Tab-separated table of C-alpha atoms in Angstrom:
chain	number	residue	atom	x	y	z
A	1064	MET	CA	-0.025	0.238	-0.141
A	1065	ALA	CA	1.738	3.174	-1.371
A	1066	ARG	CA	1.928	5.900	1.455
A	1067	GLU	CA	1.655	8.896	-0.758
A	1068	HIS	CA	-2.127	7.720	-1.857
A	1069	VAL	CA	-3.593	6.982	1.258
A	1070	THR	CA	-4.559	9.857	3.497
A	1071	LEU	CA	-5.102	9.471	7.153
A	1072	PRO	CA	-8.972	9.177	7.129
A	1073	VAL	CA	-8.765	6.972	4.061
A	1074	TYR	CA	-6.473	4.552	6.359
A	1075	MET	CA	-8.772	4.572	9.140
A	1076	ALA	CA	-11.423	3.726	6.892
A	1077	TYR	CA	-9.116	1.168	5.353
A	1078	CYS	CA	-8.597	-0.382	8.871
A	1079	ALA	CA	-12.360	-1.080	9.356
A	1080	ILE	CA	-12.267	-2.847	6.198
A	1081	ALA	CA	-9.474	-4.762	6.895
A	1082	GLY	CA	-10.868	-5.875	10.021
A	1083	ALA	CA	-13.939	-7.083	8.714
A	1084	LEU	CA	-12.521	-8.519	5.200
A	1085	ARG	CA	-9.817	-10.654	7.453
A	1086	PRO	CA	-10.739	-14.105	6.290
A	1087	TRP	CA	-10.443	-12.804	2.650
A	1088	ASN	CA	-7.220	-11.161	3.257
A	1089	ARG	CA	-4.838	-13.103	1.325
A	1090	GLU	CA	-3.222	-12.629	-2.040
A	1091	GLY	CA	-5.583	-14.224	-5.130
A	1092	SER	CA	-8.718	-15.037	-3.222
A	1093	ARG	CA	-11.782	-14.865	-4.827
A	1094	ALA	CA	-15.191	-13.660	-3.604
A	1095	ILE	CA	-17.951	-11.385	-4.077
A	1096	VAL	CA	-18.500	-9.710	-0.104
A	1097	THR	CA	-20.924	-7.333	0.672
A	1098	LEU	CA	-20.269	-5.109	3.287
A	1099	GLU	CA	-23.131	-3.891	5.297
A	1100	VAL	CA	-21.549	-0.294	6.972
A	1101	GLN	CA	-23.391	1.343	9.720
A	1102	ASP	CA	-24.399	5.290	9.931
A	1103	ASP	CA	-20.748	6.272	10.587
A	1104	TYR	CA	-20.040	6.385	6.653
A	1105	TYR	CA	-19.015	8.478	3.843
A	1106	THR	CA	-18.790	7.104	0.241
A	1107	PRO	CA	-15.937	8.569	-1.055
A	1108	LEU	CA	-13.660	7.722	1.579
A	1109	TYR	CA	-14.973	4.360	2.117
A	1110	THR	CA	-14.999	3.521	-1.627
A	1111	GLN	CA	-11.163	4.489	-1.935
A	1112	ALA	CA	-10.410	2.255	0.879
A	1113	ALA	CA	-12.189	-0.418	-0.706
A	1114	ARG	CA	-9.830	-0.208	-3.500
A	1115	VAL	CA	-6.704	-0.064	-1.640
A	1116	PHE	CA	-7.472	-3.272	0.353
A	1117	ALA	CA	-8.440	-4.922	-3.257
A	1118	ALA	CA	-5.344	-4.122	-4.742
A	1119	GLY	CA	-3.500	-5.729	-2.288
A	1120	ILE	CA	-5.223	-8.905	-2.367
A	1121	TRP	CA	-5.682	-9.016	-6.084
A	1122	ARG	CA	-2.824	-8.782	-8.692
A	1123	PRO	CA	-2.427	-6.132	-10.573
A	1124	ASN	CA	-3.469	-7.745	-13.634
A	1125	GLU	CA	-6.327	-8.927	-12.137
A	1126	TRP	CA	-7.449	-5.569	-10.571
A	1127	GLU	CA	-9.781	-2.956	-11.423
A	1128	ASP	CA	-11.471	0.399	-9.739
A	1129	SER	CA	-14.602	-0.908	-11.104
A	1130	HIS	CA	-14.395	-3.997	-8.645
A	1131	VAL	CA	-15.959	-1.981	-5.797
A	1132	PHE	CA	-19.325	-1.215	-5.994
A	1133	GLU	CA	-21.899	0.311	-3.695
A	1134	TRP	CA	-25.492	-1.458	-3.371
A	1135	SER	CA	-28.447	0.480	-4.980
A	1136	ALA	CA	-31.722	0.165	-6.461
A	1137	LYS	CA	-29.936	0.437	-9.907
A	1138	SER	CA	-27.187	-2.368	-9.308
A	1139	GLY	CA	-27.596	-4.485	-11.822
A	1140	ARG	CA	-24.889	-3.654	-13.935
A	1141	ASP	CA	-22.450	-3.719	-10.978
A	1142	GLU	CA	-23.782	-7.394	-10.364
A	1143	VAL	CA	-22.810	-8.347	-14.270
A	1144	GLN	CA	-19.402	-7.121	-13.915
A	1145	ALA	CA	-18.674	-8.143	-10.594
A	1146	GLU	CA	-19.967	-12.006	-11.887
A	1147	LYS	CA	-17.515	-11.682	-14.962
A	1148	SER	CA	-14.629	-10.926	-12.663
A	1149	GLN	CA	-15.931	-13.217	-9.654
A	1150	ARG	CA	-14.048	-10.812	-7.192
A	1151	ALA	CA	-15.874	-7.555	-5.789
A	1152	ILE	CA	-16.543	-5.626	-2.614
A	1153	PHE	CA	-20.133	-4.363	-2.543
A	1154	LEU	CA	-20.796	-1.349	0.056
A	1155	SER	CA	-24.011	-1.057	1.398
A	1156	PRO	CA	-24.756	2.246	2.840
A	1157	PRO	CA	-27.123	2.746	5.990
A	1158	GLU	CA	-30.150	4.223	4.030
A	1159	TYR	CA	-29.902	0.999	1.727
A	1160	ARG	CA	-32.011	-2.166	2.455
A	1161	LEU	CA	-30.051	-5.175	1.182
A	1162	THR	CA	-32.762	-7.722	-0.651
A	1163	GLU	CA	-32.890	-11.584	-0.490
A	1164	GLU	CA	-31.325	-11.151	-3.971
A	1165	ASN	CA	-28.303	-8.904	-2.815
A	1166	ARG	CA	-27.683	-11.483	0.200
A	1167	LEU	CA	-27.885	-14.582	-2.653
A	1168	PHE	CA	-25.712	-12.827	-5.046
A	1169	SER	CA	-23.024	-12.265	-2.200
A	1170	ASP	CA	-20.916	-14.939	-1.056
A	1171	ALA	CA	-20.877	-13.336	2.372
A	1172	VAL	CA	-22.466	-10.253	4.197
A	1173	ILE	CA	-20.300	-8.779	6.692
A	1174	PRO	CA	-21.686	-5.933	9.360
A	1175	MET	CA	-19.005	-3.519	9.571
A	1176	GLY	CA	-18.869	-1.448	12.606
A	1177	PRO	CA	-17.953	2.475	12.890
A	1178	ARG	CA	-14.463	3.594	13.276
A	1179	THR	CA	-12.770	3.061	16.653
A	1180	ARG	CA	-10.087	4.637	18.337
A	1181	ARG	CA	-7.747	1.871	17.618
A	1182	HIS	CA	-8.224	3.015	13.539
A	1183	ALA	CA	-7.109	6.339	14.672
A	1184	GLU	CA	-3.843	5.143	16.391
A	1185	ALA	CA	-2.572	3.248	14.191
A	1186	ALA	CA	-3.673	6.029	11.116
A	1187	LEU	CA	-1.284	8.273	13.475
A	1188	ARG	CA	1.558	6.273	13.636
A	1189	ARG	CA	1.612	5.166	9.906
A	1190	ALA	CA	1.918	8.983	9.489
A	1191	LYS	CA	4.887	8.969	12.024
A	1192	LEU	CA	2.254	12.008	13.985
A	1193	PRO	CA	2.635	11.792	17.932
A	1194	VAL	CA	-0.169	9.371	19.284
A	1195	ASP	CA	-2.241	11.507	21.751
A	1196	GLU	CA	-5.760	11.644	23.248
A	1197	SER	CA	-6.379	15.399	21.902
A	1198	THR	CA	-5.936	14.287	18.253
A	1199	ILE	CA	-7.548	10.993	18.495
A	1200	ASP	CA	-10.670	12.869	19.750
A	1201	LEU	CA	-10.372	15.336	17.001
A	1202	LEU	CA	-10.050	12.301	14.412
A	1203	MET	CA	-13.128	10.448	16.193
A	1204	SER	CA	-15.241	13.312	16.719
A	1205	GLU	CA	-14.942	15.321	13.375
A	1206	PRO	CA	-17.287	14.169	10.211
A	1207	TRP	CA	-16.038	12.207	7.456
A	1208	SER	CA	-16.286	14.818	5.169
A	1209	ARG	CA	-14.405	17.369	6.935
A	1210	LEU	CA	-11.531	15.018	7.415
A	1211	SER	CA	-11.564	14.107	3.663
A	1212	LYS	CA	-11.512	17.964	2.769
A	1213	ALA	CA	-8.751	18.337	5.641
A	1214	PHE	CA	-6.519	15.710	4.306
A	1215	GLN	CA	-5.454	16.150	0.646
A	1216	ASP	CA	-2.386	14.249	-1.138
A	1217	ARG	CA	-1.161	17.673	-1.778
A	1218	ARG	CA	-0.964	18.504	2.100
A	1219	GLY	CA	0.887	17.050	4.866
A	1220	PRO	CA	-0.996	15.376	7.689
A	1221	LEU	CA	0.650	17.786	10.099
A	1222	GLN	CA	-0.811	20.603	8.640
A	1223	ALA	CA	-4.052	18.949	7.676
A	1224	LEU	CA	-4.685	18.228	11.287
A	1225	ASP	CA	-3.501	21.981	12.000
A	1226	ARG	CA	-6.251	23.323	9.301
A	1227	LEU	CA	-8.980	20.953	11.067
A	1228	ARG	CA	-8.640	22.445	14.368
A	1229	GLN	CA	-8.596	26.067	12.965
A	1230	THR	CA	-11.693	25.635	11.217
A	1231	ARG	CA	-13.441	23.603	14.146
A	1232	GLY	CA	-12.678	26.521	16.561
A	1233	GLN	CA	-14.735	28.652	13.997
A	1234	ASN	CA	-17.378	26.939	12.881
A	1235	SER	CA	-18.228	24.383	15.782
A	1236	LYS	CA	-20.106	25.383	18.797
A	1237	ASP	CA	-17.920	25.141	21.991
A	1238	ALA	CA	-19.483	22.165	23.966
A	1239	ASP	CA	-19.029	23.863	27.218
A	1240	SER	CA	-21.497	26.829	26.068
A	1241	GLU	CA	-24.986	26.926	25.632
A	1242	THR	CA	-24.735	29.804	22.657
A	1243	THR	CA	-23.245	29.549	19.201
A	1244	GLU	CA	-21.638	32.021	16.937
A	1245	SER	CA	-24.450	33.132	14.625
A	1246	THR	CA	-23.667	33.748	10.932
A	1247	GLY	CA	-27.159	35.087	9.859
A	1248	PRO	CA	-30.333	36.155	11.210
A	1249	THR	CA	-32.497	33.943	13.339
A	1250	LEU	CA	-36.506	33.556	13.039
A	1251	ALA	CA	-36.741	36.197	15.587
A	1252	GLU	CA	-35.275	38.306	13.169
A	1253	MET	CA	-38.003	37.508	10.379
A	1254	HIS	CA	-41.760	38.921	10.198
A	1255	GLY	CA	-44.457	38.305	7.885
A	1256	ILE	CA	-43.323	35.162	6.280
A	1257	GLY	CA	-46.553	33.117	6.739
A	1258	PRO	CA	-46.860	29.898	9.014
A	1259	ALA	CA	-43.122	29.257	8.201
A	1260	LEU	CA	-42.407	31.125	11.486
A	1261	ASP	CA	-44.735	29.430	13.930
A	1262	TRP	CA	-43.620	25.895	12.744
A	1263	GLY	CA	-39.506	26.808	12.882
A	1264	ASN	CA	-40.277	28.399	16.332
A	1265	ASN	CA	-41.842	25.126	17.286
A	1266	LEU	CA	-39.744	22.846	15.984
A	1267	ALA	CA	-36.423	24.354	17.660
A	1268	LYS	CA	-38.185	23.512	20.963
A	1269	ASP	CA	-38.878	20.241	20.013
A	1270	LEU	CA	-35.196	19.830	18.942
A	1271	ALA	CA	-34.335	21.155	22.376
A	1272	ASP	CA	-36.410	18.662	23.783
A	1273	TYR	CA	-35.040	15.696	21.645
A	1274	ARG	CA	-31.417	16.622	22.705
A	1275	ALA	CA	-32.721	16.728	26.372
A	1276	GLY	CA	-34.012	13.344	26.024
A	1277	VAL	CA	-37.385	14.621	26.577
A	1278	ILE	CA	-39.091	13.202	23.425
A	1279	GLY	CA	-38.128	11.020	21.116
A	1280	TRP	CA	-37.307	11.541	17.188
A	1281	LYS	CA	-40.980	10.550	16.213
A	1282	ASP	CA	-42.070	13.442	17.848
A	1283	VAL	CA	-39.974	15.924	15.861
A	1284	ASP	CA	-41.617	16.694	12.254
A	1285	GLY	CA	-38.446	15.466	10.024
A	1286	GLY	CA	-39.398	16.508	6.607
A	1287	VAL	CA	-40.882	19.613	5.354
A	1288	LEU	CA	-41.804	21.215	1.714
A	1289	ILE	CA	-41.184	24.744	1.768
A	1290	SER	CA	-42.342	26.929	-1.371
A	1291	GLY	CA	-42.369	30.363	-2.761
A	1292	PRO	CA	-41.005	32.728	-5.716
A	1293	PRO	CA	-37.722	32.951	-7.073
A	1294	GLY	CA	-35.547	35.008	-4.186
A	1295	GLY	CA	-38.429	34.903	-1.812
A	1296	GLY	CA	-36.247	34.112	1.225
A	1297	LYS	CA	-36.683	30.340	0.872
A	1298	THR	CA	-32.578	29.688	1.555
A	1299	MET	CA	-32.789	32.548	4.480
A	1300	PHE	CA	-35.272	30.920	6.295
A	1301	ALA	CA	-33.086	27.860	6.310
A	1302	SER	CA	-30.331	29.552	7.792
A	1303	ALA	CA	-32.398	31.424	10.082
A	1304	LEU	CA	-34.017	28.095	11.272
A	1305	ALA	CA	-30.647	26.443	11.941
A	1306	ASN	CA	-29.323	29.640	13.759
A	1307	THR	CA	-32.544	29.541	16.174
A	1308	CYS	CA	-32.318	25.446	16.380
A	1309	GLN	CA	-28.847	26.129	16.944
A	1310	VAL	CA	-28.141	22.916	14.458
A	1311	PRO	CA	-25.543	22.695	11.784
A	1312	ILE	CA	-27.292	22.945	8.267
A	1313	VAL	CA	-25.795	20.945	5.142
A	1314	PHE	CA	-27.187	22.446	1.701
A	1315	GLY	CA	-27.924	20.281	-1.021
A	1316	SER	CA	-29.232	21.088	-4.632
A	1317	VAL	CA	-30.951	18.846	-7.061
A	1318	SER	CA	-28.966	20.476	-10.101
A	1319	ARG	CA	-25.736	20.264	-8.062
A	1320	TRP	CA	-26.223	16.594	-7.733
A	1321	GLN	CA	-27.053	16.121	-11.302
A	1322	GLU	CA	-23.473	17.851	-12.131
A	1323	ALA	CA	-22.026	14.596	-10.754
A	1324	GLY	CA	-22.579	12.848	-14.048
A	1325	ALA	CA	-24.427	9.844	-14.847
A	1326	LEU	CA	-27.106	8.111	-12.517
A	1327	ASP	CA	-25.022	6.224	-10.324
A	1328	GLU	CA	-22.617	9.490	-9.653
A	1329	HIS	CA	-25.888	11.492	-9.516
A	1330	LEU	CA	-27.491	9.150	-6.494
A	1331	LYS	CA	-23.854	8.900	-5.009
A	1332	ALA	CA	-23.515	12.542	-4.829
A	1333	MET	CA	-27.412	12.543	-2.958
A	1334	ARG	CA	-26.447	10.135	-0.734
A	1335	ASN	CA	-23.344	11.859	0.328
A	1336	SER	CA	-25.294	15.149	1.390
A	1337	PHE	CA	-27.841	12.808	3.182
A	1338	ALA	CA	-24.614	10.900	5.439
A	1339	GLU	CA	-22.963	14.131	6.199
A	1340	ALA	CA	-26.193	15.649	7.801
A	1341	LYS	CA	-26.405	12.580	9.562
A	1342	ALA	CA	-22.974	12.635	10.596
A	1343	ARG	CA	-23.504	16.182	11.871
A	1344	ALA	CA	-26.774	15.161	13.739
A	1345	PRO	CA	-29.021	16.679	14.870
A	1346	SER	CA	-29.004	18.915	11.664
A	1347	ILE	CA	-31.017	20.325	8.848
A	1348	LEU	CA	-30.536	19.309	5.283
A	1349	PHE	CA	-32.125	21.998	2.967
A	1350	ILE	CA	-32.371	20.697	-0.605
A	1351	ASP	CA	-32.996	23.338	-2.850
A	1352	GLU	CA	-34.413	23.249	-6.328
A	1353	VAL	CA	-36.434	19.842	-5.659
A	1354	ASP	CA	-39.224	20.443	-7.686
A	1355	THR	CA	-36.862	19.907	-10.760
A	1356	ILE	CA	-36.444	16.510	-9.962
A	1357	GLY	CA	-39.517	15.795	-12.097
A	1358	ASN	CA	-42.166	13.527	-11.847
A	1359	ARG	CA	-42.566	9.751	-12.347
A	1360	MET	CA	-45.760	10.208	-14.509
A	1361	GLU	CA	-44.025	12.495	-17.200
A	1362	ALA	CA	-42.932	11.132	-20.387
A	1363	ASP	CA	-40.118	11.904	-22.293
A	1364	ARG	CA	-36.680	10.530	-23.338
A	1365	ASN	CA	-35.372	11.142	-19.865
A	1366	ARG	CA	-38.276	9.120	-18.087
A	1367	GLY	CA	-35.960	6.586	-16.990
A	1368	TYR	CA	-32.929	8.337	-15.483
A	1369	MET	CA	-35.228	10.644	-13.707
A	1370	ARG	CA	-37.395	7.693	-12.117
A	1371	GLY	CA	-34.093	6.411	-11.110
A	1372	VAL	CA	-33.369	9.839	-9.181
A	1373	ILE	CA	-36.685	9.841	-7.776
A	1374	ALA	CA	-36.772	6.357	-6.493
A	1375	GLY	CA	-32.972	7.278	-4.805
A	1376	LEU	CA	-34.896	10.224	-3.026
A	1377	LEU	CA	-37.453	8.090	-2.014
A	1378	GLU	CA	-35.274	5.722	-0.175
A	1379	LEU	CA	-33.285	8.363	1.478
A	1380	LEU	CA	-36.474	9.904	2.701
A	1381	ASP	CA	-37.980	6.614	3.696
A	1382	GLY	CA	-35.117	6.128	6.346
A	1383	PHE	CA	-36.887	7.771	9.174
A	1384	GLU	CA	-35.149	6.149	11.980
A	1385	ARG	CA	-31.998	5.416	10.014
A	1386	ARG	CA	-32.169	9.261	9.679
A	1387	ALA	CA	-32.893	10.517	13.183
A	1388	GLY	CA	-31.654	13.864	13.758
A	1389	VAL	CA	-31.813	14.562	10.650
A	1390	VAL	CA	-34.619	17.336	9.404
A	1391	VAL	CA	-34.806	17.808	5.745
A	1392	LEU	CA	-36.485	20.824	4.159
A	1393	GLY	CA	-37.159	20.637	0.277
A	1394	ALA	CA	-37.382	24.183	-1.215
A	1395	CYS	CA	-39.163	24.935	-4.529
A	1396	ASN	CA	-40.786	27.316	-6.467
A	1397	TYR	CA	-43.364	25.014	-8.052
A	1398	PRO	CA	-44.953	22.494	-5.341
A	1399	GLN	CA	-47.653	21.302	-7.945
A	1400	LEU	CA	-44.561	19.869	-9.847
A	1401	VAL	CA	-43.152	17.689	-7.014
A	1402	ASP	CA	-44.024	14.091	-7.261
A	1403	PRO	CA	-46.679	13.224	-5.307
A	1404	ALA	CA	-44.778	10.325	-3.634
A	1405	ILE	CA	-42.038	12.703	-2.126
A	1406	ARG	CA	-44.964	14.298	-0.654
A	1407	ARG	CA	-46.435	11.015	1.420
A	1408	PRO	CA	-46.774	10.967	5.066
A	1409	GLY	CA	-43.204	10.245	6.636
A	1410	ARG	CA	-41.416	12.400	3.933
A	1411	LEU	CA	-42.234	16.050	3.003
A	1412	ASP	CA	-45.543	15.625	4.130
A	1413	ARG	CA	-45.935	19.577	5.322
A	1414	HIS	CA	-46.132	22.460	2.745
A	1415	LEU	CA	-45.201	25.737	4.345
A	1416	GLU	CA	-45.479	28.886	1.665
A	1417	ILE	CA	-42.991	31.704	2.406
A	1418	ALA	CA	-44.713	34.573	2.024
A	1419	PRO	CA	-43.024	37.761	0.563
A	1420	PRO	CA	-41.581	39.693	3.244
A	1421	ASP	CA	-43.715	42.266	4.984
A	1422	ALA	CA	-42.230	45.856	6.256
A	1423	GLN	CA	-40.703	45.140	9.223
A	1424	SER	CA	-39.284	41.802	7.773
A	1425	ARG	CA	-37.613	44.027	4.726
A	1426	LEU	CA	-35.973	46.458	7.016
A	1427	ALA	CA	-34.768	43.312	9.098
A	1428	ILE	CA	-33.596	41.674	6.150
A	1429	LEU	CA	-32.030	45.335	5.046
A	1430	GLY	CA	-30.297	45.324	8.735
A	1431	PHE	CA	-28.906	41.914	8.177
A	1432	HIS	CA	-26.883	42.861	4.848
A	1433	ALA	CA	-26.366	46.521	5.385
A	1434	GLY	CA	-25.899	46.860	8.820
A	1435	LEU	CA	-27.608	49.746	8.962
A	1436	ASP	CA	-31.204	50.885	10.555
A	1437	LEU	CA	-33.316	53.759	9.097
A	1438	ASP	CA	-35.709	56.041	10.879
A	1439	GLY	CA	-38.400	58.302	10.190
A	1440	ASP	CA	-39.007	59.349	6.815
A	1441	GLN	CA	-36.416	57.155	5.576
A	1442	ALA	CA	-37.362	53.866	6.800
A	1443	GLU	CA	-41.159	54.726	5.450
A	1444	LYS	CA	-39.552	55.564	1.986
A	1445	PHE	CA	-37.756	52.646	2.145
A	1446	GLU	CA	-40.958	50.666	3.549
A	1447	PHE	CA	-43.027	52.138	0.596
A	1448	ALA	CA	-40.482	51.593	-1.944
A	1449	THR	CA	-39.511	48.041	-1.412
A	1450	ASP	CA	-43.302	46.583	-1.211
A	1451	GLY	CA	-43.193	43.207	-2.861
A	1452	PHE	CA	-39.280	43.105	-2.901
A	1453	SER	CA	-38.060	39.988	-2.350
A	1454	GLY	CA	-34.765	39.296	0.396
A	1455	ALA	CA	-32.858	38.645	-2.898
A	1456	GLU	CA	-34.027	41.810	-4.211
A	1457	ILE	CA	-33.174	43.850	-1.215
A	1458	GLU	CA	-29.647	42.523	-0.914
A	1459	ARG	CA	-28.907	43.449	-4.757
A	1460	LEU	CA	-30.260	46.917	-3.448
A	1461	VAL	CA	-27.445	47.113	-0.976
A	1462	ARG	CA	-25.106	45.732	-3.048
A	1463	ASP	CA	-25.317	48.674	-5.163
A	1464	ALA	CA	-25.483	50.947	-2.384
A	1465	LYS	CA	-22.267	49.757	-1.266
A	1466	ARG	CA	-20.538	50.040	-4.409
A	1467	VAL	CA	-21.676	53.860	-4.677
A	1468	ALA	CA	-20.298	54.040	-1.225
A	1469	ARG	CA	-16.636	52.637	-2.267
A	1470	ARG	CA	-16.693	54.706	-5.370
A	1471	ARG	CA	-17.154	57.760	-3.519
A	1472	SER	CA	-14.700	56.946	-0.630
A	1473	GLU	CA	-17.924	57.118	1.638
A	1474	THR	CA	-18.813	55.159	4.706
A	1475	LEU	CA	-22.163	53.148	3.750
A	1476	SER	CA	-24.941	55.000	5.147
A	1477	ALA	CA	-28.911	55.424	5.228
A	1478	ASP	CA	-28.746	58.062	2.582
A	1479	HIS	CA	-26.973	55.492	0.157
A	1480	ILE	CA	-29.565	53.109	0.540
A	1481	VAL	CA	-32.356	55.773	-0.063
A	1482	GLU	CA	-30.448	57.063	-3.422
A	1483	GLN	CA	-30.862	53.081	-4.664
A	1484	LEU	CA	-34.256	53.057	-4.145
A	1485	PRO	CA	-37.058	53.333	-7.075
A	1486	SER	CA	-37.993	56.712	-7.619
A	1487	VAL	CA	-40.701	58.453	-5.408
A	1488	THR	CA	-42.303	61.599	-4.951
A	1489	VAL	CA	-43.219	63.108	-1.372
A	1490	LEU	CA	-47.039	64.293	-2.205
A	1491	PRO	CA	-47.756	67.340	-1.015
A	1492	GLU	CA	-49.793	68.085	2.537
A	1493	ASP	CA	-52.914	69.647	0.315
A	1494	LEU	CA	-53.033	66.049	-1.491
A	1495	LEU	CA	-52.861	64.265	1.376
A	1496	HIS	CA	-55.734	66.123	2.889
A	1497	CYS	CA	-57.395	65.287	-0.329
A	1498	ILE	CA	-56.754	61.403	-0.334
A	1499	ALA	CA	-57.741	61.520	3.286
A	1500	VAL	CA	-61.041	63.120	3.267
A	1501	HIS	CA	-61.559	60.464	0.013
A	1502	GLU	CA	-60.731	57.378	2.013
A	1503	ALA	CA	-62.873	58.682	5.034
A	1504	GLY	CA	-65.654	58.850	2.915
A	1505	HIS	CA	-65.123	55.055	2.064
A	1506	ALA	CA	-64.956	54.205	5.613
A	1507	LEU	CA	-68.275	56.364	6.479
A	1508	VAL	CA	-70.149	54.497	3.759
A	1509	GLY	CA	-69.184	51.081	4.240
A	1510	PHE	CA	-70.038	51.645	8.019
A	1511	GLU	CA	-73.095	53.011	7.311
A	1512	ILE	CA	-74.311	50.381	5.025
A	1513	GLY	CA	-73.098	47.663	6.980
A	1514	HIS	CA	-70.443	46.640	5.172
A	1515	GLY	CA	-68.245	45.421	7.575
A	1516	GLN	CA	-66.135	46.769	10.689
A	1517	ILE	CA	-63.297	49.119	9.660
A	1518	ALA	CA	-60.129	47.476	10.355
A	1519	ASP	CA	-57.505	50.429	9.194
A	1520	ILE	CA	-57.424	53.033	7.097
A	1521	LYS	CA	-54.130	54.181	5.376
A	1522	ILE	CA	-52.724	56.617	2.920
A	1523	SER	CA	-49.347	57.150	1.518
A	1524	SER	CA	-46.988	60.077	1.791
A	1525	PHE	CA	-44.994	58.952	-1.292
A	1526	ARG	CA	-45.941	58.263	-5.098
A	1527	MET	CA	-43.934	55.731	-7.044
A	1528	ASP	CA	-42.892	57.394	-10.460
A	1529	GLY	CA	-44.491	55.477	-13.174
A	1530	SER	CA	-46.669	53.287	-10.698
A	1531	SER	CA	-50.018	53.081	-10.424
A	1532	ARG	CA	-50.708	51.588	-6.908
A	1533	PRO	CA	-52.964	53.321	-4.990
A	1534	LEU	CA	-52.350	56.051	-2.508
A	1535	GLY	CA	-54.634	55.266	0.018
A	1536	GLN	CA	-57.020	52.121	1.352
A	1537	VAL	CA	-59.496	51.274	3.634
A	1538	GLU	CA	-59.552	47.944	5.157
A	1539	ILE	CA	-62.725	46.256	5.940
A	1540	GLU	CA	-63.451	42.920	7.963
A	1541	ARG	CA	-66.641	41.724	6.381
A	1542	ALA	CA	-69.615	41.137	8.226
A	1543	ALA	CA	-70.875	37.477	8.574
A	1544	PRO	CA	-73.308	36.674	5.529
A	1545	ARG	CA	-76.809	37.102	6.669
A	1546	ARG	CA	-79.867	35.372	5.804
A	1547	ARG	CA	-81.859	36.813	3.111
A	1548	THR	CA	-85.543	37.655	3.957
A	1549	LYS	CA	-88.367	39.240	1.837
A	1550	THR	CA	-87.635	42.725	3.688
A	1551	ALA	CA	-83.824	42.556	3.474
């Protein structure tokens, strides 16, 4: 086994595989063996470790990388290839349920336990690094995904450990502290986004009870579908939810999974996101663009491919007990396009619509991106001019204001923000008086004819240039319908 081709975490995974496959650890042996791995799993590392093991027991002219496979619903071609060579290692990830056919095909199905401290010690000794308890604790507590990113062929193991410790201090919460360093807003800073806000606050309380052992995972909402227009704040809501719940968030995307390539690679990328979220549980897995995954009833030339993708996602969503601690948030623009099976009970069975941000929420979004608070006329002008704006549009407005301030060598201020607002005109006092009288007339007539209770009367001090938006309105709570009679 060439040292330069095996990183420290790969060797840790190799130790687990070698221990499980000890009866076959001899050169020239022939077998098709399945390793049934537990929750502590990361596909790229374990696949590479299995290839290293296989290269050691099978002669180079008999060895191909393709002799290591991962069981999935689409493993037919892998079985043909394994049967042809009469030697292969199949990995069964935690979210996959081995079928009777899988077991019959395998010469042996061996449960493989998680990494151990002995594996970490062996990896440190092989890398000629000091074997101390703090380093072993680090290697045992970090998710496989972070270990894989830290230890690279181009980077020495000591340098990798230093980088791992540095980022751990920046990105993980102190075990002795009850607070975490926020990298964005919390739900307390978001307003006017509809029922999603109440659901998120309830989830935060449930996760706290789950961590305290008060409730089991079955009492926590493990999957929800959120929808809204592009740029409407779905991603910001997910980040705010994670900050409120004080749990890590893993970002996935249907389009990024698809970039992995063919169906097998697509499915592996999807499973890796779930595995990373599981390794960091309790956590939130945010899946963006879930409506683009398609519907199994659609008929086009890509139907077979997408059916395989949807089937793979359903398997991952169905593993409720196995993904204990992982809340899945699927985000989309068009919920009606999501396959009904994805929205069945036990999967993404709750649908929440992210409403456009109201005035208070828009001011909070501005404060987050710009670090500024508007007051008085500036706040009123901002609320009026950004009516209907999404969070992304407000972020763009702040970006433009910052650019102007930089060009002028000035510190960003509220004036720069107001300057970027759509052009509005301040209405003169006499016109405001006319609008007020007009709206008061609507209110009086509505009240006298019993149209309903007057809830609010609003007039605007501004007019947006080129807009036909009403300058005033009367909000009426309509009375309950009355049964009609001959006299009324």
